[in-house]
């Protein structure tokens, strides 16, 4: 290896592949072509392990990492050997390239890694990635999907999951095709609980039923199921039943988002009931409660002085509006409990709030009573 080739290998990072550049060219499509030789080709026969005798060389072209924004092609000069073992079933074989490129693949292994990392970390589209490496959209999409499936199937990906989040997501908004419109999303919330990082996606399962979650949990090994301590979810009983049947050591809880959403729903139901009792009809423009329907659902710390005045005016417009005022106060206290920076203070605030709902509610607050 000359000093010039060593410099080129370092700049183009071909030294990481175990090859050295012998020549280079640029074609009419603005692609860089690097002609390389293996630095230390493996001469052992893949069948018997005996060292082979050099026969000839063949050229193999594969796509590699883009260089200064231009697609790159590696032309690998691959030695072919003959096996001298008469008892061996293999007569001619090539030097092993499995560390550089997969069998019959069009790209190097590190290019596949670069494509997937660019899509995940840099939010690069398939079209942009395809243009960067000089391959078709279908080829790049297939590479990314296969690499993602490989990562998803890795057992280490599920290691350390103790707090599992489960929720539904509507991913398809068109009819037909026969695929489920909803998927069950599973998220690892352990990093958030431990304060070590953000949550991470674990898997997405077609459907939003008890069977969808049960089948996924039962497909995991016993060590994973025993490690789960908490499963957060919405109010869907199917997820709760699946958790109870498949994870006997886990505790099912409703996550803060859905708890607050449920409280907001009860506040809306209370407002609508009082609206009917006082006005005899659904909300209309000019009705006190109808005019503050959105303000009621906003955190009090985010309200302007004008909104606070309108809120107070609407709640004081009728004596029967006191039910809405109490429900609104409980709704705000619930949000404040979750917003406590100290976890212990939040638990104490939530305990006092639940105790007040269980024992201290006046009559006529059926919606709030359901939160307890």
mmCIF file of C-alpha atoms in Angstrom:
data_model
loop_
_atom_site.group_PDB
_atom_site.id
_atom_site.type_symbol
_atom_site.label_atom_id
_atom_site.label_comp_id
_atom_site.label_asym_id
_atom_site.label_seq_id
_atom_site.Cartn_x
_atom_site.Cartn_y
_atom_site.Cartn_z
ATOM 1 C CA UNK A 1 0.000 0.000 0.000
ATOM 2 C CA UNK A 2 1.493 3.336 -1.062
ATOM 3 C CA UNK A 3 1.232 6.539 0.922
ATOM 4 C CA UNK A 4 -1.184 7.936 -1.664
ATOM 5 C CA UNK A 5 -3.493 4.922 -1.504
ATOM 6 C CA UNK A 6 -3.362 4.941 2.302
ATOM 7 C CA UNK A 7 -4.488 8.565 2.255
ATOM 8 C CA UNK A 8 -7.328 7.770 -0.152
ATOM 9 C CA UNK A 9 -8.371 4.740 1.915
ATOM 10 C CA UNK A 10 -8.547 6.921 5.014
ATOM 11 C CA UNK A 11 -10.548 9.698 3.358
ATOM 12 C CA UNK A 12 -12.988 7.290 1.697
ATOM 13 C CA UNK A 13 -12.941 5.004 4.766
ATOM 14 C CA UNK A 14 -12.387 1.926 2.625
ATOM 15 C CA UNK A 15 -9.719 0.883 5.127
ATOM 16 C CA UNK A 16 -12.617 -0.018 7.445
ATOM 17 C CA UNK A 17 -13.738 -2.613 4.899
ATOM 18 C CA UNK A 18 -10.332 -4.225 4.625
ATOM 19 C CA UNK A 19 -9.788 -3.094 1.030
ATOM 20 C CA UNK A 20 -7.423 -0.612 -0.604
ATOM 21 C CA UNK A 21 -8.113 1.720 -3.522
ATOM 22 C CA UNK A 22 -6.122 1.054 -6.675
ATOM 23 C CA UNK A 23 -7.928 3.410 -9.048
ATOM 24 C CA UNK A 24 -10.905 5.788 -9.208
ATOM 25 C CA UNK A 25 -13.159 7.393 -11.796
ATOM 26 C CA UNK A 26 -16.302 9.527 -12.185
ATOM 27 C CA UNK A 27 -18.946 8.524 -14.722
ATOM 28 C CA UNK A 28 -21.451 10.577 -16.685
ATOM 29 C CA UNK A 29 -24.101 10.144 -13.973
ATOM 30 C CA UNK A 30 -21.836 11.866 -11.429
ATOM 31 C CA UNK A 31 -21.144 8.656 -9.540
ATOM 32 C CA UNK A 32 -17.757 7.921 -7.993
ATOM 33 C CA UNK A 33 -16.243 4.546 -8.868
ATOM 34 C CA UNK A 34 -13.536 3.138 -6.585
ATOM 35 C CA UNK A 35 -11.566 0.125 -7.777
ATOM 36 C CA UNK A 36 -10.326 -1.851 -4.782
ATOM 37 C CA UNK A 37 -8.370 -4.940 -3.828
ATOM 38 C CA UNK A 38 -8.715 -7.002 -0.667
ATOM 39 C CA UNK A 39 -5.911 -6.366 1.807
ATOM 40 C CA UNK A 40 -6.028 -9.792 3.423
ATOM 41 C CA UNK A 41 -8.241 -12.175 1.431
ATOM 42 C CA UNK A 42 -9.296 -15.397 3.129
ATOM 43 C CA UNK A 43 -7.849 -18.321 1.183
ATOM 44 C CA UNK A 44 -9.344 -21.190 3.182
ATOM 45 C CA UNK A 45 -11.915 -23.432 1.508
ATOM 46 C CA UNK A 46 -15.415 -22.925 2.991
ATOM 47 C CA UNK A 47 -16.045 -26.693 2.868
ATOM 48 C CA UNK A 48 -12.865 -28.333 4.144
ATOM 49 C CA UNK A 49 -10.890 -25.378 5.501
ATOM 50 C CA UNK A 50 -7.776 -26.178 3.477
ATOM 51 C CA UNK A 51 -5.884 -23.247 1.932
ATOM 52 C CA UNK A 52 -6.661 -22.807 -1.753
ATOM 53 C CA UNK A 53 -4.457 -21.952 -4.729
ATOM 54 C CA UNK A 54 -5.066 -18.692 -6.602
ATOM 55 C CA UNK A 55 -6.865 -19.247 -9.876
ATOM 56 C CA UNK A 56 -8.017 -15.827 -11.136
ATOM 57 C CA UNK A 57 -9.921 -12.690 -10.125
ATOM 58 C CA UNK A 58 -13.504 -11.551 -10.676
ATOM 59 C CA UNK A 59 -15.015 -8.094 -10.306
ATOM 60 C CA UNK A 60 -17.963 -7.409 -8.014
ATOM 61 C CA UNK A 61 -19.673 -4.021 -8.028
ATOM 62 C CA UNK A 62 -21.589 -2.854 -4.937
ATOM 63 C CA UNK A 63 -22.953 0.479 -3.743
ATOM 64 C CA UNK A 64 -21.157 2.102 -0.820
ATOM 65 C CA UNK A 65 -21.497 5.204 1.333
ATOM 66 C CA UNK A 66 -21.868 8.460 -0.625
ATOM 67 C CA UNK A 67 -18.715 10.567 -0.827
ATOM 68 C CA UNK A 68 -19.169 14.364 -0.526
ATOM 69 C CA UNK A 69 -22.789 14.009 -1.595
ATOM 70 C CA UNK A 70 -22.206 11.767 -4.613
ATOM 71 C CA UNK A 71 -23.195 8.087 -4.977
ATOM 72 C CA UNK A 72 -20.297 5.651 -4.782
ATOM 73 C CA UNK A 73 -19.668 2.282 -6.383
ATOM 74 C CA UNK A 74 -17.008 -0.122 -5.165
ATOM 75 C CA UNK A 75 -15.447 -2.429 -7.742
ATOM 76 C CA UNK A 76 -13.967 -5.223 -5.660
ATOM 77 C CA UNK A 77 -11.341 -7.398 -7.297
ATOM 78 C CA UNK A 78 -12.175 -10.732 -5.676
ATOM 79 C CA UNK A 79 -9.663 -13.597 -5.868
ATOM 80 C CA UNK A 80 -10.901 -17.052 -6.822
ATOM 81 C CA UNK A 81 -9.117 -20.144 -5.571
ATOM 82 C CA UNK A 82 -9.048 -23.831 -6.393
ATOM 83 C CA UNK A 83 -9.217 -26.342 -3.569
ATOM 84 C CA UNK A 84 -6.395 -28.867 -3.656
ATOM 85 C CA UNK A 85 -8.237 -31.391 -1.501
ATOM 86 C CA UNK A 86 -9.406 -34.176 -3.821
ATOM 87 C CA UNK A 87 -11.929 -35.370 -1.233
ATOM 88 C CA UNK A 88 -13.577 -31.926 -0.977
ATOM 89 C CA UNK A 89 -16.842 -31.283 -2.803
ATOM 90 C CA UNK A 90 -15.801 -27.694 -3.593
ATOM 91 C CA UNK A 91 -13.405 -27.216 -6.473
ATOM 92 C CA UNK A 92 -13.445 -23.425 -6.970
ATOM 93 C CA UNK A 93 -14.359 -20.774 -4.408
ATOM 94 C CA UNK A 94 -14.128 -17.017 -3.936
ATOM 95 C CA UNK A 95 -12.507 -15.110 -1.117
ATOM 96 C CA UNK A 96 -14.978 -14.511 1.707
ATOM 97 C CA UNK A 97 -16.649 -11.079 1.510
ATOM 98 C CA UNK A 98 -19.308 -11.656 4.187
ATOM 99 C CA UNK A 99 -17.823 -8.956 6.440
ATOM 100 C CA UNK A 100 -18.170 -6.388 3.643
ATOM 101 C CA UNK A 101 -21.331 -7.354 1.794
ATOM 102 C CA UNK A 102 -24.051 -9.959 2.235
ATOM 103 C CA UNK A 103 -24.352 -12.739 -0.366
ATOM 104 C CA UNK A 104 -25.990 -11.481 -3.584
ATOM 105 C CA UNK A 105 -26.487 -8.025 -2.046
ATOM 106 C CA UNK A 106 -26.188 -4.820 -4.085
ATOM 107 C CA UNK A 107 -24.844 -2.681 -1.249
ATOM 108 C CA UNK A 108 -22.258 -2.989 1.494
ATOM 109 C CA UNK A 109 -23.441 -3.772 4.993
ATOM 110 C CA UNK A 110 -22.423 -0.354 6.261
ATOM 111 C CA UNK A 111 -24.512 1.287 3.536
ATOM 112 C CA UNK A 112 -27.615 -0.501 4.797
ATOM 113 C CA UNK A 113 -26.787 0.717 8.303
ATOM 114 C CA UNK A 114 -26.321 4.260 6.987
ATOM 115 C CA UNK A 115 -29.686 4.164 5.191
ATOM 116 C CA UNK A 116 -31.550 3.008 8.292
ATOM 117 C CA UNK A 117 -29.755 5.475 10.582
ATOM 118 C CA UNK A 118 -30.456 8.357 8.190
ATOM 119 C CA UNK A 119 -34.158 7.525 8.127
ATOM 120 C CA UNK A 120 -34.470 7.052 11.885
ATOM 121 C CA UNK A 121 -32.116 9.689 13.293
ATOM 122 C CA UNK A 122 -32.046 12.308 10.532
ATOM 123 C CA UNK A 123 -35.687 11.835 9.402
ATOM 124 C CA UNK A 124 -34.481 11.319 5.828
ATOM 125 C CA UNK A 125 -37.097 10.115 3.366
ATOM 126 C CA UNK A 126 -36.711 6.992 1.252
ATOM 127 C CA UNK A 127 -36.500 9.195 -1.836
ATOM 128 C CA UNK A 128 -33.649 11.257 -0.387
ATOM 129 C CA UNK A 129 -31.764 8.166 0.779
ATOM 130 C CA UNK A 130 -32.187 6.539 -2.634
ATOM 131 C CA UNK A 131 -30.811 9.634 -4.359
ATOM 132 C CA UNK A 132 -27.843 9.777 -1.974
ATOM 133 C CA UNK A 133 -26.715 6.207 -2.659
ATOM 134 C CA UNK A 134 -27.805 6.126 -6.304
ATOM 135 C CA UNK A 135 -30.285 3.262 -5.998
ATOM 136 C CA UNK A 136 -33.971 2.898 -6.807
ATOM 137 C CA UNK A 137 -36.698 3.755 -4.312
ATOM 138 C CA UNK A 138 -37.852 0.127 -4.137
ATOM 139 C CA UNK A 139 -34.339 -1.155 -3.438
ATOM 140 C CA UNK A 140 -33.707 1.311 -0.617
ATOM 141 C CA UNK A 141 -37.147 0.721 0.885
ATOM 142 C CA UNK A 142 -36.587 -3.051 0.826
ATOM 143 C CA UNK A 143 -33.169 -2.666 2.480
ATOM 144 C CA UNK A 144 -34.608 -0.441 5.216
ATOM 145 C CA UNK A 145 -37.540 -2.787 5.893
ATOM 146 C CA UNK A 146 -35.317 -5.865 6.093
ATOM 147 C CA UNK A 147 -32.876 -4.093 8.410
ATOM 148 C CA UNK A 148 -35.751 -2.896 10.605
ATOM 149 C CA UNK A 149 -37.131 -6.439 10.836
ATOM 150 C CA UNK A 150 -33.699 -7.702 11.849
ATOM 151 C CA UNK A 151 -33.478 -5.107 14.610
ATOM 152 C CA UNK A 152 -37.032 -5.842 15.741
ATOM 153 C CA UNK A 153 -36.268 -9.557 16.017
ATOM 154 C CA UNK A 154 -33.156 -9.039 18.143
ATOM 155 C CA UNK A 155 -33.774 -10.475 21.662
ATOM 156 C CA UNK A 156 -31.688 -7.735 23.285
ATOM 157 C CA UNK A 157 -34.221 -5.132 22.149
ATOM 158 C CA UNK A 158 -36.677 -6.276 24.833
ATOM 159 C CA UNK A 159 -34.095 -6.502 27.604
ATOM 160 C CA UNK A 160 -34.738 -4.231 30.565
ATOM 161 C CA UNK A 161 -38.404 -3.495 29.818
ATOM 162 C CA UNK A 162 -40.214 -3.181 33.153
ATOM 163 C CA UNK A 163 -42.868 -0.561 32.406
ATOM 164 C CA UNK A 164 -44.870 -1.239 29.247
ATOM 165 C CA UNK A 165 -47.181 1.287 27.615
ATOM 166 C CA UNK A 166 -50.107 0.052 25.506
ATOM 167 C CA UNK A 167 -52.364 2.203 23.351
ATOM 168 C CA UNK A 168 -54.248 2.118 20.081
ATOM 169 C CA UNK A 169 -53.441 4.122 16.967
ATOM 170 C CA UNK A 170 -55.443 4.629 13.788
ATOM 171 C CA UNK A 171 -52.876 4.338 11.031
ATOM 172 C CA UNK A 172 -55.167 3.805 8.030
ATOM 173 C CA UNK A 173 -57.758 6.421 7.137
ATOM 174 C CA UNK A 174 -59.104 4.875 3.929
ATOM 175 C CA UNK A 175 -61.541 2.032 3.471
ATOM 176 C CA UNK A 176 -60.827 -1.269 1.820
ATOM 177 C CA UNK A 177 -57.617 -3.278 1.395
ATOM 178 C CA UNK A 178 -58.751 -5.655 4.132
ATOM 179 C CA UNK A 179 -56.149 -4.483 6.656
ATOM 180 C CA UNK A 180 -57.134 -3.351 10.174
ATOM 181 C CA UNK A 181 -57.430 0.420 10.505
ATOM 182 C CA UNK A 182 -56.118 0.344 14.075
ATOM 183 C CA UNK A 183 -52.912 -1.036 15.527
ATOM 184 C CA UNK A 184 -51.922 -1.732 19.117
ATOM 185 C CA UNK A 185 -48.785 0.252 19.928
ATOM 186 C CA UNK A 186 -46.411 -1.044 22.608
ATOM 187 C CA UNK A 187 -43.874 1.359 24.117
ATOM 188 C CA UNK A 188 -41.077 0.884 26.649
ATOM 189 C CA UNK A 189 -41.616 3.528 29.351
ATOM 190 C CA UNK A 190 -38.808 2.275 31.601
ATOM 191 C CA UNK A 191 -36.336 5.040 30.573
ATOM 192 C CA UNK A 192 -38.879 7.718 31.535
ATOM 193 C CA UNK A 193 -39.545 6.111 34.925
ATOM 194 C CA UNK A 194 -35.808 5.734 35.586
ATOM 195 C CA UNK A 195 -35.028 9.197 34.220
ATOM 196 C CA UNK A 196 -32.462 7.820 31.769
ATOM 197 C CA UNK A 197 -34.017 8.894 28.466
ATOM 198 C CA UNK A 198 -37.133 9.024 26.301
ATOM 199 C CA UNK A 199 -39.599 6.209 25.725
ATOM 200 C CA UNK A 200 -38.920 3.881 22.812
ATOM 201 C CA UNK A 201 -41.195 1.998 20.463
ATOM 202 C CA UNK A 202 -41.249 -1.752 21.104
ATOM 203 C CA UNK A 203 -43.737 -3.051 18.533
ATOM 204 C CA UNK A 204 -46.946 -2.378 16.612
ATOM 205 C CA UNK A 205 -49.548 -5.135 16.311
ATOM 206 C CA UNK A 206 -52.438 -5.141 13.839
ATOM 207 C CA UNK A 207 -55.804 -4.733 15.586
ATOM 208 C CA UNK A 208 -56.903 -3.205 18.888
ATOM 209 C CA UNK A 209 -58.429 -6.156 20.702
ATOM 210 C CA UNK A 210 -57.722 -8.307 23.708
ATOM 211 C CA UNK A 211 -56.563 -11.066 21.357
ATOM 212 C CA UNK A 212 -54.039 -8.765 19.649
ATOM 213 C CA UNK A 213 -52.314 -7.931 22.940
ATOM 214 C CA UNK A 214 -52.639 -11.452 24.350
ATOM 215 C CA UNK A 215 -51.052 -13.040 21.283
ATOM 216 C CA UNK A 216 -48.137 -10.614 21.414
ATOM 217 C CA UNK A 217 -47.509 -11.139 25.130
ATOM 218 C CA UNK A 218 -47.781 -14.924 24.865
ATOM 219 C CA UNK A 219 -45.225 -14.887 22.038
ATOM 220 C CA UNK A 220 -42.614 -13.383 24.386
ATOM 221 C CA UNK A 221 -40.523 -15.592 26.643
ATOM 222 C CA UNK A 222 -41.338 -16.132 30.308
ATOM 223 C CA UNK A 223 -38.393 -14.023 31.472
ATOM 224 C CA UNK A 224 -39.795 -10.988 29.649
ATOM 225 C CA UNK A 225 -43.300 -11.486 31.061
ATOM 226 C CA UNK A 226 -41.969 -11.906 34.599
ATOM 227 C CA UNK A 227 -39.926 -8.714 34.286
ATOM 228 C CA UNK A 228 -42.923 -6.490 33.479
ATOM 229 C CA UNK A 229 -44.140 -4.753 36.629
ATOM 230 C CA UNK A 230 -46.477 -2.032 35.309
ATOM 231 C CA UNK A 231 -48.597 -1.807 32.154
ATOM 232 C CA UNK A 232 -50.060 1.620 31.367
ATOM 233 C CA UNK A 233 -53.077 1.850 29.079
ATOM 234 C CA UNK A 234 -56.336 3.624 28.361
ATOM 235 C CA UNK A 235 -59.710 2.559 29.749
ATOM 236 C CA UNK A 236 -60.222 -0.295 27.275
ATOM 237 C CA UNK A 237 -61.145 -3.427 29.239
ATOM 238 C CA UNK A 238 -59.701 -5.718 26.553
ATOM 239 C CA UNK A 239 -56.156 -4.537 27.242
ATOM 240 C CA UNK A 240 -56.713 -4.824 30.976
ATOM 241 C CA UNK A 241 -58.017 -8.397 30.668
ATOM 242 C CA UNK A 242 -55.121 -9.396 28.414
ATOM 243 C CA UNK A 243 -52.653 -7.990 30.948
ATOM 244 C CA UNK A 244 -54.287 -9.838 33.836
ATOM 245 C CA UNK A 245 -54.237 -13.150 31.969
ATOM 246 C CA UNK A 246 -50.733 -12.974 30.470
ATOM 247 C CA UNK A 247 -48.822 -10.901 33.052
ATOM 248 C CA UNK A 248 -49.815 -12.150 36.484
ATOM 249 C CA UNK A 249 -47.045 -10.133 38.188
ATOM 250 C CA UNK A 250 -47.833 -6.839 36.453
ATOM 251 C CA UNK A 251 -50.117 -4.065 37.660
ATOM 252 C CA UNK A 252 -52.395 -2.413 35.095
ATOM 253 C CA UNK A 253 -52.755 1.364 35.456
ATOM 254 C CA UNK A 254 -54.265 4.115 33.346
ATOM 255 C CA UNK A 255 -51.675 6.544 32.014
ATOM 256 C CA UNK A 256 -51.902 10.277 32.904
ATOM 257 C CA UNK A 257 -53.026 11.327 29.431
ATOM 258 C CA UNK A 258 -56.073 9.083 29.489
ATOM 259 C CA UNK A 259 -56.862 9.910 33.133
ATOM 260 C CA UNK A 260 -56.922 13.632 32.336
ATOM 261 C CA UNK A 261 -58.854 12.935 29.134
ATOM 262 C CA UNK A 262 -61.424 10.936 31.125
ATOM 263 C CA UNK A 263 -61.762 13.764 33.657
ATOM 264 C CA UNK A 264 -62.246 16.243 30.802
ATOM 265 C CA UNK A 265 -64.956 13.999 29.383
ATOM 266 C CA UNK A 266 -66.764 13.924 32.749
ATOM 267 C CA UNK A 267 -66.503 17.712 32.980
ATOM 268 C CA UNK A 268 -68.077 18.036 29.537
ATOM 269 C CA UNK A 269 -70.880 15.620 30.460
ATOM 270 C CA UNK A 270 -71.565 17.588 33.650
ATOM 271 C CA UNK A 271 -71.688 20.859 31.709
ATOM 272 C CA UNK A 272 -74.089 19.369 29.148
ATOM 273 C CA UNK A 273 -76.367 17.966 31.870
ATOM 274 C CA UNK A 274 -76.544 21.261 33.751
ATOM 275 C CA UNK A 275 -77.097 23.048 30.437
ATOM 276 C CA UNK A 276 -80.179 20.893 29.806
ATOM 277 C CA UNK A 277 -81.438 21.343 33.377
ATOM 278 C CA UNK A 278 -81.137 25.139 33.339
ATOM 279 C CA UNK A 279 -81.925 26.010 29.712
ATOM 280 C CA UNK A 280 -83.922 23.003 28.542
ATOM 281 C CA UNK A 281 -81.933 22.626 25.332
ATOM 282 C CA UNK A 282 -78.488 21.917 23.998
ATOM 283 C CA UNK A 283 -75.873 24.626 24.080
ATOM 284 C CA UNK A 284 -76.456 27.665 21.898
ATOM 285 C CA UNK A 285 -74.593 30.863 21.267
ATOM 286 C CA UNK A 286 -75.216 33.185 24.194
ATOM 287 C CA UNK A 287 -75.743 30.442 26.779
ATOM 288 C CA UNK A 288 -73.363 30.981 29.745
ATOM 289 C CA UNK A 289 -72.004 27.428 29.921
ATOM 290 C CA UNK A 290 -71.825 26.963 26.171
ATOM 291 C CA UNK A 291 -69.707 30.096 25.879
ATOM 292 C CA UNK A 292 -67.017 28.701 28.195
ATOM 293 C CA UNK A 293 -66.998 25.095 26.950
ATOM 294 C CA UNK A 294 -63.418 25.295 25.655
ATOM 295 C CA UNK A 295 -62.167 27.516 28.466
ATOM 296 C CA UNK A 296 -63.283 24.902 31.002
ATOM 297 C CA UNK A 297 -60.910 22.345 29.465
ATOM 298 C CA UNK A 298 -57.876 24.664 29.500
ATOM 299 C CA UNK A 299 -55.391 24.673 32.363
ATOM 300 C CA UNK A 300 -56.005 27.679 34.545
ATOM 301 C CA UNK A 301 -52.367 28.723 34.315
ATOM 302 C CA UNK A 302 -52.725 29.138 30.554
ATOM 303 C CA UNK A 303 -55.793 31.386 30.697
ATOM 304 C CA UNK A 304 -55.614 35.101 30.041
ATOM 305 C CA UNK A 305 -57.274 37.603 32.378
ATOM 306 C CA UNK A 306 -60.100 38.011 29.870
ATOM 307 C CA UNK A 307 -60.691 34.266 29.761
ATOM 308 C CA UNK A 308 -60.639 34.030 33.560
ATOM 309 C CA UNK A 309 -63.260 36.767 33.788
ATOM 310 C CA UNK A 310 -65.465 35.048 31.189
ATOM 311 C CA UNK A 311 -65.048 31.741 33.027
ATOM 312 C CA UNK A 312 -66.071 33.201 36.372
ATOM 313 C CA UNK A 313 -69.024 35.017 34.806
ATOM 314 C CA UNK A 314 -70.271 31.819 33.184
ATOM 315 C CA UNK A 315 -69.974 29.751 36.361
ATOM 316 C CA UNK A 316 -71.707 32.423 38.483
ATOM 317 C CA UNK A 317 -74.580 32.942 36.036
ATOM 318 C CA UNK A 318 -76.850 30.379 37.748
ATOM 319 C CA UNK A 319 -76.946 28.667 41.146
ATOM 320 C CA UNK A 320 -77.053 25.214 39.534
ATOM 321 C CA UNK A 321 -73.741 25.929 37.828
ATOM 322 C CA UNK A 322 -72.049 25.061 41.123
ATOM 323 C CA UNK A 323 -71.895 21.416 39.982
ATOM 324 C CA UNK A 324 -69.849 22.484 36.968
ATOM 325 C CA UNK A 325 -67.640 24.679 39.167
ATOM 326 C CA UNK A 326 -66.860 21.787 41.541
ATOM 327 C CA UNK A 327 -66.167 19.395 38.663
ATOM 328 C CA UNK A 328 -63.930 22.030 37.075
ATOM 329 C CA UNK A 329 -61.968 22.456 40.322
ATOM 330 C CA UNK A 330 -61.413 18.698 40.608
ATOM 331 C CA UNK A 331 -60.304 18.589 36.964
ATOM 332 C CA UNK A 332 -57.710 21.299 37.610
ATOM 333 C CA UNK A 333 -56.520 19.617 40.833
ATOM 334 C CA UNK A 334 -56.033 16.372 38.922
ATOM 335 C CA UNK A 335 -53.801 18.094 36.375
ATOM 336 C CA UNK A 336 -51.836 19.828 39.147
ATOM 337 C CA UNK A 337 -51.219 16.501 40.902
ATOM 338 C CA UNK A 338 -49.658 15.056 37.768
ATOM 339 C CA UNK A 339 -47.646 18.236 37.239
ATOM 340 C CA UNK A 340 -45.903 18.135 40.616
ATOM 341 C CA UNK A 341 -42.107 18.123 40.096
ATOM 342 C CA UNK A 342 -41.671 15.943 43.175
ATOM 343 C CA UNK A 343 -43.149 12.464 42.734
ATOM 344 C CA UNK A 344 -43.980 12.137 46.447
ATOM 345 C CA UNK A 345 -45.848 15.449 46.461
ATOM 346 C CA UNK A 346 -47.788 14.318 43.407
ATOM 347 C CA UNK A 347 -48.802 11.059 45.090
ATOM 348 C CA UNK A 348 -49.966 12.906 48.201
ATOM 349 C CA UNK A 349 -51.990 15.381 46.126
ATOM 350 C CA UNK A 350 -53.562 12.547 44.136
ATOM 351 C CA UNK A 351 -54.386 10.601 47.318
ATOM 352 C CA UNK A 352 -56.124 13.630 48.851
ATOM 353 C CA UNK A 353 -58.051 14.244 45.642
ATOM 354 C CA UNK A 354 -59.265 10.642 45.406
ATOM 355 C CA UNK A 355 -60.231 10.662 49.081
ATOM 356 C CA UNK A 356 -62.245 13.830 48.501
ATOM 357 C CA UNK A 357 -64.010 12.188 45.540
ATOM 358 C CA UNK A 358 -64.789 9.057 47.580
ATOM 359 C CA UNK A 359 -66.003 10.715 50.772
ATOM 360 C CA UNK A 360 -66.504 14.450 50.361
ATOM 361 C CA UNK A 361 -68.660 14.909 47.280
ATOM 362 C CA UNK A 362 -72.037 16.618 47.642
ATOM 363 C CA UNK A 363 -75.084 15.203 45.888
ATOM 364 C CA UNK A 364 -75.615 15.885 42.211
ATOM 365 C CA UNK A 365 -72.071 15.143 41.008
ATOM 366 C CA UNK A 366 -72.567 11.743 39.408
ATOM 367 C CA UNK A 367 -69.992 12.414 36.695
ATOM 368 C CA UNK A 368 -67.190 13.152 39.172
ATOM 369 C CA UNK A 369 -68.108 10.151 41.323
ATOM 370 C CA UNK A 370 -67.320 7.884 38.375
ATOM 371 C CA UNK A 371 -63.679 9.027 38.467
ATOM 372 C CA UNK A 372 -63.183 7.431 41.873
#
